[in-house]
Amino acid sequence: MQFTTSDQLQIHFDLFGKTADPPLLLVHGIGADREMWRPQMTSLPAAGFQLIIPDLRGHGLSDIPADFE
C-alpha cells in the first residue's frame, strides 16, 4: 500500500493483522527498510496486534526526496 505526503512523495507501507486489534507501528532504522520486520509480520498479528510497517522516506519502496543528501 502507499500514501502521498503533503510534499507529493509516495510512502510505501504494509498492514498485517485485523483492523479491530490494537495498532502497533514498527519503524526501521537508518539504512534498513520494512523487511527487517519480516519475523514479526506473522507473530505479532497472531498475538493480537495490527501492524503498520512503513518504508521511511528514501528507504525501500518509498520515494527519495530531492533534498536528501
PDB file of N, CA and C in Angstrom:
ATOM      1  N   MET A   1       0.845  -1.162   0.000  1.00  0.00           N
ATOM      2  CA  MET A   1       0.000   0.000   0.000  1.00  0.00           C
ATOM      3  C   MET A   1       0.896   1.233   0.000  1.00  0.00           C
ATOM      4  N   GLN A   2       0.307   2.360  -0.334  1.00  0.00           N
ATOM      5  CA  GLN A   2       1.075   3.595  -0.273  1.00  0.00           C
ATOM      6  C   GLN A   2       0.156   4.784  -0.069  1.00  0.00           C
ATOM      7  N   PHE A   3       0.755   5.865   0.394  1.00  0.00           N
ATOM      8  CA  PHE A   3       0.031   7.128   0.507  1.00  0.00           C
ATOM      9  C   PHE A   3       0.943   8.240   0.021  1.00  0.00           C
ATOM     10  N   THR A   4       0.355   9.377  -0.289  1.00  0.00           N
ATOM     11  CA  THR A   4       1.099  10.526  -0.785  1.00  0.00           C
ATOM     12  C   THR A   4       1.202  11.561   0.321  1.00  0.00           C
ATOM     13  N   THR A   5       2.418  12.035   0.584  1.00  0.00           N
ATOM     14  CA  THR A   5       2.637  13.040   1.613  1.00  0.00           C
ATOM     15  C   THR A   5       2.263  14.425   1.093  1.00  0.00           C
ATOM     16  N   SER A   6       2.285  15.405   1.961  1.00  0.00           N
ATOM     17  CA  SER A   6       1.943  16.775   1.570  1.00  0.00           C
ATOM     18  C   SER A   6       2.937  17.350   0.569  1.00  0.00           C
ATOM     19  N   ASP A   7       4.169  16.806   0.541  1.00  0.00           N
ATOM     20  CA  ASP A   7       5.149  17.265  -0.454  1.00  0.00           C
ATOM     21  C   ASP A   7       5.241  16.299  -1.647  1.00  0.00           C
ATOM     22  N   GLN A   8       4.170  15.530  -1.846  1.00  0.00           N
ATOM     23  CA  GLN A   8       3.972  14.686  -3.031  1.00  0.00           C
ATOM     24  C   GLN A   8       4.921  13.493  -3.138  1.00  0.00           C
ATOM     25  N   LEU A   9       5.419  12.975  -2.026  1.00  0.00           N
ATOM     26  CA  LEU A   9       6.221  11.756  -2.040  1.00  0.00           C
ATOM     27  C   LEU A   9       5.318  10.556  -1.780  1.00  0.00           C
ATOM     28  N   GLN A  10       5.605   9.450  -2.436  1.00  0.00           N
ATOM     29  CA  GLN A  10       4.882   8.206  -2.218  1.00  0.00           C
ATOM     30  C   GLN A  10       5.600   7.422  -1.115  1.00  0.00           C
ATOM     31  N   ILE A  11       4.876   7.133  -0.043  1.00  0.00           N
ATOM     32  CA  ILE A  11       5.410   6.358   1.072  1.00  0.00           C
ATOM     33  C   ILE A  11       4.732   4.991   1.061  1.00  0.00           C
ATOM     34  N   HIS A  12       5.542   3.956   0.973  1.00  0.00           N
ATOM     35  CA  HIS A  12       5.037   2.585   0.941  1.00  0.00           C
ATOM     36  C   HIS A  12       4.912   2.064   2.369  1.00  0.00           C
ATOM     37  N   PHE A  13       3.875   1.274   2.612  1.00  0.00           N
ATOM     38  CA  PHE A  13       3.713   0.636   3.924  1.00  0.00           C
ATOM     39  C   PHE A  13       2.932  -0.655   3.763  1.00  0.00           C
ATOM     40  N   ASP A  14       3.080  -1.522   4.742  1.00  0.00           N
ATOM     41  CA  ASP A  14       2.322  -2.768   4.793  1.00  0.00           C
ATOM     42  C   ASP A  14       1.470  -2.784   6.052  1.00  0.00           C
ATOM     43  N   LEU A  15       0.326  -3.431   5.951  1.00  0.00           N
ATOM     44  CA  LEU A  15      -0.556  -3.663   7.096  1.00  0.00           C
ATOM     45  C   LEU A  15      -0.710  -5.162   7.292  1.00  0.00           C
ATOM     46  N   PHE A  16      -0.637  -5.599   8.529  1.00  0.00           N
ATOM     47  CA  PHE A  16      -0.840  -7.004   8.864  1.00  0.00           C
ATOM     48  C   PHE A  16      -1.743  -7.078  10.084  1.00  0.00           C
ATOM     49  N   GLY A  17      -2.611  -8.056  10.116  1.00  0.00           N
ATOM     50  CA  GLY A  17      -3.491  -8.250  11.257  1.00  0.00           C
ATOM     51  C   GLY A  17      -4.874  -7.677  11.017  1.00  0.00           C
ATOM     52  N   LYS A  18      -5.692  -7.752  12.042  1.00  0.00           N
ATOM     53  CA  LYS A  18      -7.088  -7.310  11.970  1.00  0.00           C
ATOM     54  C   LYS A  18      -7.196  -5.842  12.367  1.00  0.00           C
ATOM     55  N   THR A  19      -8.052  -5.106  11.661  1.00  0.00           N
ATOM     56  CA  THR A  19      -8.229  -3.685  11.964  1.00  0.00           C
ATOM     57  C   THR A  19      -8.820  -3.455  13.355  1.00  0.00           C
ATOM     58  N   ALA A  20      -9.494  -4.431  13.912  1.00  0.00           N
ATOM     59  CA  ALA A  20     -10.077  -4.298  15.253  1.00  0.00           C
ATOM     60  C   ALA A  20      -9.029  -4.454  16.358  1.00  0.00           C
ATOM     61  N   ASP A  21      -7.849  -5.007  16.021  1.00  0.00           N
ATOM     62  CA  ASP A  21      -6.795  -5.217  17.012  1.00  0.00           C
ATOM     63  C   ASP A  21      -6.036  -3.912  17.273  1.00  0.00           C
ATOM     64  N   PRO A  22      -5.393  -3.788  18.437  1.00  0.00           N
ATOM     65  CA  PRO A  22      -4.622  -2.582  18.731  1.00  0.00           C
ATOM     66  C   PRO A  22      -3.503  -2.391  17.691  1.00  0.00           C
ATOM     67  N   PRO A  23      -3.346  -1.162  17.184  1.00  0.00           N
ATOM     68  CA  PRO A  23      -2.302  -0.927  16.190  1.00  0.00           C
ATOM     69  C   PRO A  23      -0.916  -0.865  16.828  1.00  0.00           C
ATOM     70  N   LEU A  24       0.067  -1.327  16.078  1.00  0.00           N
ATOM     71  CA  LEU A  24       1.457  -1.281  16.512  1.00  0.00           C
ATOM     72  C   LEU A  24       2.285  -0.815  15.315  1.00  0.00           C
ATOM     73  N   LEU A  25       2.941   0.324  15.447  1.00  0.00           N
ATOM     74  CA  LEU A  25       3.758   0.896  14.383  1.00  0.00           C
ATOM     75  C   LEU A  25       5.190   0.410  14.551  1.00  0.00           C
ATOM     76  N   LEU A  26       5.717  -0.255  13.528  1.00  0.00           N
ATOM     77  CA  LEU A  26       7.104  -0.726  13.542  1.00  0.00           C
ATOM     78  C   LEU A  26       7.911   0.127  12.575  1.00  0.00           C
ATOM     79  N   VAL A  27       8.943   0.805  13.073  1.00  0.00           N
ATOM     80  CA  VAL A  27       9.747   1.720  12.269  1.00  0.00           C
ATOM     81  C   VAL A  27      11.179   1.197  12.204  1.00  0.00           C
ATOM     82  N   HIS A  28      11.691   1.066  10.991  1.00  0.00           N
ATOM     83  CA  HIS A  28      13.058   0.568  10.791  1.00  0.00           C
ATOM     84  C   HIS A  28      14.086   1.655  11.089  1.00  0.00           C
ATOM     85  N   GLY A  29      15.342   1.242  11.218  1.00  0.00           N
ATOM     86  CA  GLY A  29      16.450   2.171  11.429  1.00  0.00           C
ATOM     87  C   GLY A  29      17.028   2.659  10.112  1.00  0.00           C
ATOM     88  N   ILE A  30      17.997   3.553  10.206  1.00  0.00           N
ATOM     89  CA  ILE A  30      18.625   4.131   9.027  1.00  0.00           C
ATOM     90  C   ILE A  30      19.301   3.027   8.202  1.00  0.00           C
ATOM     91  N   GLY A  31      19.119   3.088   6.910  1.00  0.00           N
ATOM     92  CA  GLY A  31      19.732   2.121   6.006  1.00  0.00           C
ATOM     93  C   GLY A  31      18.964   0.819   5.860  1.00  0.00           C
ATOM     94  N   ALA A  32      17.898   0.655   6.609  1.00  0.00           N
ATOM     95  CA  ALA A  32      17.090  -0.568   6.525  1.00  0.00           C
ATOM     96  C   ALA A  32      15.782  -0.238   5.809  1.00  0.00           C
ATOM     97  N   ASP A  33      14.870  -1.189   5.785  1.00  0.00           N
ATOM     98  CA  ASP A  33      13.526  -0.955   5.266  1.00  0.00           C
ATOM     99  C   ASP A  33      12.563  -1.852   6.026  1.00  0.00           C
ATOM    100  N   ARG A  34      11.302  -1.845   5.624  1.00  0.00           N
ATOM    101  CA  ARG A  34      10.283  -2.587   6.365  1.00  0.00           C
ATOM    102  C   ARG A  34      10.562  -4.082   6.430  1.00  0.00           C
ATOM    103  N   GLU A  35      11.366  -4.594   5.526  1.00  0.00           N
ATOM    104  CA  GLU A  35      11.646  -6.034   5.502  1.00  0.00           C
ATOM    105  C   GLU A  35      12.394  -6.514   6.743  1.00  0.00           C
ATOM    106  N   MET A  36      13.017  -5.591   7.488  1.00  0.00           N
ATOM    107  CA  MET A  36      13.725  -6.018   8.701  1.00  0.00           C
ATOM    108  C   MET A  36      12.758  -6.591   9.740  1.00  0.00           C
ATOM    109  N   TRP A  37      11.470  -6.273   9.571  1.00  0.00           N
ATOM    110  CA  TRP A  37      10.449  -6.750  10.498  1.00  0.00           C
ATOM    111  C   TRP A  37       9.800  -8.049  10.041  1.00  0.00           C
ATOM    112  N   ARG A  38      10.339  -8.708   9.025  1.00  0.00           N
ATOM    113  CA  ARG A  38       9.749  -9.934   8.469  1.00  0.00           C
ATOM    114  C   ARG A  38       9.388 -10.958   9.551  1.00  0.00           C
ATOM    115  N   PRO A  39      10.270 -11.258  10.528  1.00  0.00           N
ATOM    116  CA  PRO A  39       9.896 -12.267  11.539  1.00  0.00           C
ATOM    117  C   PRO A  39       8.663 -11.885  12.357  1.00  0.00           C
ATOM    118  N   GLN A  40       8.461 -10.588  12.570  1.00  0.00           N
ATOM    119  CA  GLN A  40       7.336 -10.139  13.377  1.00  0.00           C
ATOM    120  C   GLN A  40       6.034 -10.025  12.580  1.00  0.00           C
ATOM    121  N   MET A  41       6.109 -10.107  11.270  1.00  0.00           N
ATOM    122  CA  MET A  41       4.924  -9.916  10.421  1.00  0.00           C
ATOM    123  C   MET A  41       3.876 -11.005  10.603  1.00  0.00           C
ATOM    124  N   THR A  42       4.261 -12.123  11.142  1.00  0.00           N
ATOM    125  CA  THR A  42       3.284 -13.186  11.432  1.00  0.00           C
ATOM    126  C   THR A  42       3.066 -13.354  12.935  1.00  0.00           C
ATOM    127  N   SER A  43       4.131 -13.228  13.725  1.00  0.00           N
ATOM    128  CA  SER A  43       3.992 -13.495  15.162  1.00  0.00           C
ATOM    129  C   SER A  43       3.175 -12.431  15.899  1.00  0.00           C
ATOM    130  N   LEU A  44       3.372 -11.167  15.582  1.00  0.00           N
ATOM    131  CA  LEU A  44       2.641 -10.120  16.311  1.00  0.00           C
ATOM    132  C   LEU A  44       1.155 -10.059  15.956  1.00  0.00           C
ATOM    133  N   PRO A  45       0.762 -10.205  14.682  1.00  0.00           N
ATOM    134  CA  PRO A  45      -0.679 -10.294  14.415  1.00  0.00           C
ATOM    135  C   PRO A  45      -1.330 -11.504  15.098  1.00  0.00           C
ATOM    136  N   ALA A  46      -0.603 -12.604  15.194  1.00  0.00           N
ATOM    137  CA  ALA A  46      -1.127 -13.784  15.881  1.00  0.00           C
ATOM    138  C   ALA A  46      -1.301 -13.515  17.377  1.00  0.00           C
ATOM    139  N   ALA A  47      -0.525 -12.559  17.898  1.00  0.00           N
ATOM    140  CA  ALA A  47      -0.624 -12.185  19.311  1.00  0.00           C
ATOM    141  C   ALA A  47      -1.677 -11.096  19.540  1.00  0.00           C
ATOM    142  N   GLY A  48      -2.371 -10.672  18.471  1.00  0.00           N
ATOM    143  CA  GLY A  48      -3.477  -9.741  18.630  1.00  0.00           C
ATOM    144  C   GLY A  48      -3.183  -8.289  18.322  1.00  0.00           C
ATOM    145  N   PHE A  49      -2.185  -8.025  17.451  1.00  0.00           N
ATOM    146  CA  PHE A  49      -1.865  -6.661  17.057  1.00  0.00           C
ATOM    147  C   PHE A  49      -2.077  -6.469  15.563  1.00  0.00           C
ATOM    148  N   GLN A  50      -2.478  -5.256  15.192  1.00  0.00           N
ATOM    149  CA  GLN A  50      -2.451  -4.883  13.783  1.00  0.00           C
ATOM    150  C   GLN A  50      -1.150  -4.128  13.563  1.00  0.00           C
ATOM    151  N   LEU A  51      -0.343  -4.585  12.625  1.00  0.00           N
ATOM    152  CA  LEU A  51       0.949  -3.958  12.353  1.00  0.00           C
ATOM    153  C   LEU A  51       0.834  -2.941  11.231  1.00  0.00           C
ATOM    154  N   ILE A  52       1.492  -1.818  11.420  1.00  0.00           N
ATOM    155  CA  ILE A  52       1.663  -0.788  10.400  1.00  0.00           C
ATOM    156  C   ILE A  52       3.170  -0.659  10.221  1.00  0.00           C
ATOM    157  N   ILE A  53       3.658  -1.007   9.028  1.00  0.00           N
ATOM    158  CA  ILE A  53       5.105  -1.068   8.817  1.00  0.00           C
ATOM    159  C   ILE A  53       5.470  -0.259   7.571  1.00  0.00           C
ATOM    160  N   PRO A  54       5.941   0.973   7.752  1.00  0.00           N
ATOM    161  CA  PRO A  54       6.285   1.807   6.598  1.00  0.00           C
ATOM    162  C   PRO A  54       7.744   1.668   6.182  1.00  0.00           C
ATOM    163  N   ASP A  55       8.006   2.015   4.930  1.00  0.00           N
ATOM    164  CA  ASP A  55       9.357   2.320   4.464  1.00  0.00           C
ATOM    165  C   ASP A  55       9.495   3.827   4.606  1.00  0.00           C
ATOM    166  N   LEU A  56      10.418   4.294   5.417  1.00  0.00           N
ATOM    167  CA  LEU A  56      10.599   5.725   5.588  1.00  0.00           C
ATOM    168  C   LEU A  56      11.083   6.362   4.289  1.00  0.00           C
ATOM    169  N   ARG A  57      11.013   7.673   4.208  1.00  0.00           N
ATOM    170  CA  ARG A  57      11.460   8.411   3.018  1.00  0.00           C
ATOM    171  C   ARG A  57      12.872   7.982   2.621  1.00  0.00           C
ATOM    172  N   GLY A  58      13.031   7.674   1.343  1.00  0.00           N
ATOM    173  CA  GLY A  58      14.349   7.306   0.839  1.00  0.00           C
ATOM    174  C   GLY A  58      14.779   5.892   1.164  1.00  0.00           C
ATOM    175  N   HIS A  59      13.892   5.070   1.665  1.00  0.00           N
ATOM    176  CA  HIS A  59      14.201   3.685   2.026  1.00  0.00           C
ATOM    177  C   HIS A  59      13.207   2.755   1.347  1.00  0.00           C
ATOM    178  N   GLY A  60      13.656   1.554   1.051  1.00  0.00           N
ATOM    179  CA  GLY A  60      12.772   0.544   0.479  1.00  0.00           C
ATOM    180  C   GLY A  60      12.051   1.031  -0.760  1.00  0.00           C
ATOM    181  N   LEU A  61      10.734   0.896  -0.776  1.00  0.00           N
ATOM    182  CA  LEU A  61       9.924   1.267  -1.933  1.00  0.00           C
ATOM    183  C   LEU A  61       9.398   2.701  -1.882  1.00  0.00           C
ATOM    184  N   SER A  62       9.729   3.444  -0.820  1.00  0.00           N
ATOM    185  CA  SER A  62       9.273   4.827  -0.710  1.00  0.00           C
ATOM    186  C   SER A  62      10.157   5.759  -1.544  1.00  0.00           C
ATOM    187  N   ASP A  63       9.559   6.885  -1.959  1.00  0.00           N
ATOM    188  CA  ASP A  63      10.288   7.851  -2.772  1.00  0.00           C
ATOM    189  C   ASP A  63      11.453   8.488  -2.019  1.00  0.00           C
ATOM    190  N   ILE A  64      12.433   8.900  -2.782  1.00  0.00           N
ATOM    191  CA  ILE A  64      13.585   9.606  -2.227  1.00  0.00           C
ATOM    192  C   ILE A  64      13.367  11.105  -2.441  1.00  0.00           C
ATOM    193  N   PRO A  65      13.349  11.884  -1.365  1.00  0.00           N
ATOM    194  CA  PRO A  65      13.170  13.328  -1.532  1.00  0.00           C
ATOM    195  C   PRO A  65      14.358  13.946  -2.295  1.00  0.00           C
ATOM    196  N   ALA A  66      14.067  14.969  -3.067  1.00  0.00           N
ATOM    197  CA  ALA A  66      15.115  15.617  -3.865  1.00  0.00           C
ATOM    198  C   ALA A  66      16.200  16.243  -2.987  1.00  0.00           C
ATOM    199  N   ASP A  67      15.843  16.648  -1.762  1.00  0.00           N
ATOM    200  CA  ASP A  67      16.822  17.311  -0.918  1.00  0.00           C
ATOM    201  C   ASP A  67      17.577  16.371   0.019  1.00  0.00           C
ATOM    202  N   PHE A  68      17.419  15.046  -0.150  1.00  0.00           N
ATOM    203  CA  PHE A  68      18.199  14.098   0.647  1.00  0.00           C
ATOM    204  C   PHE A  68      19.657  14.199   0.241  1.00  0.00           C
ATOM    205  N   GLU A  69      20.528  14.328   1.207  1.00  0.00           N
ATOM    206  CA  GLU A  69      21.971  14.378   0.908  1.00  0.00           C
ATOM    207  C   GLU A  69      22.713  13.385   1.729  1.00  0.00           C
TER     208      GLU A  69
END
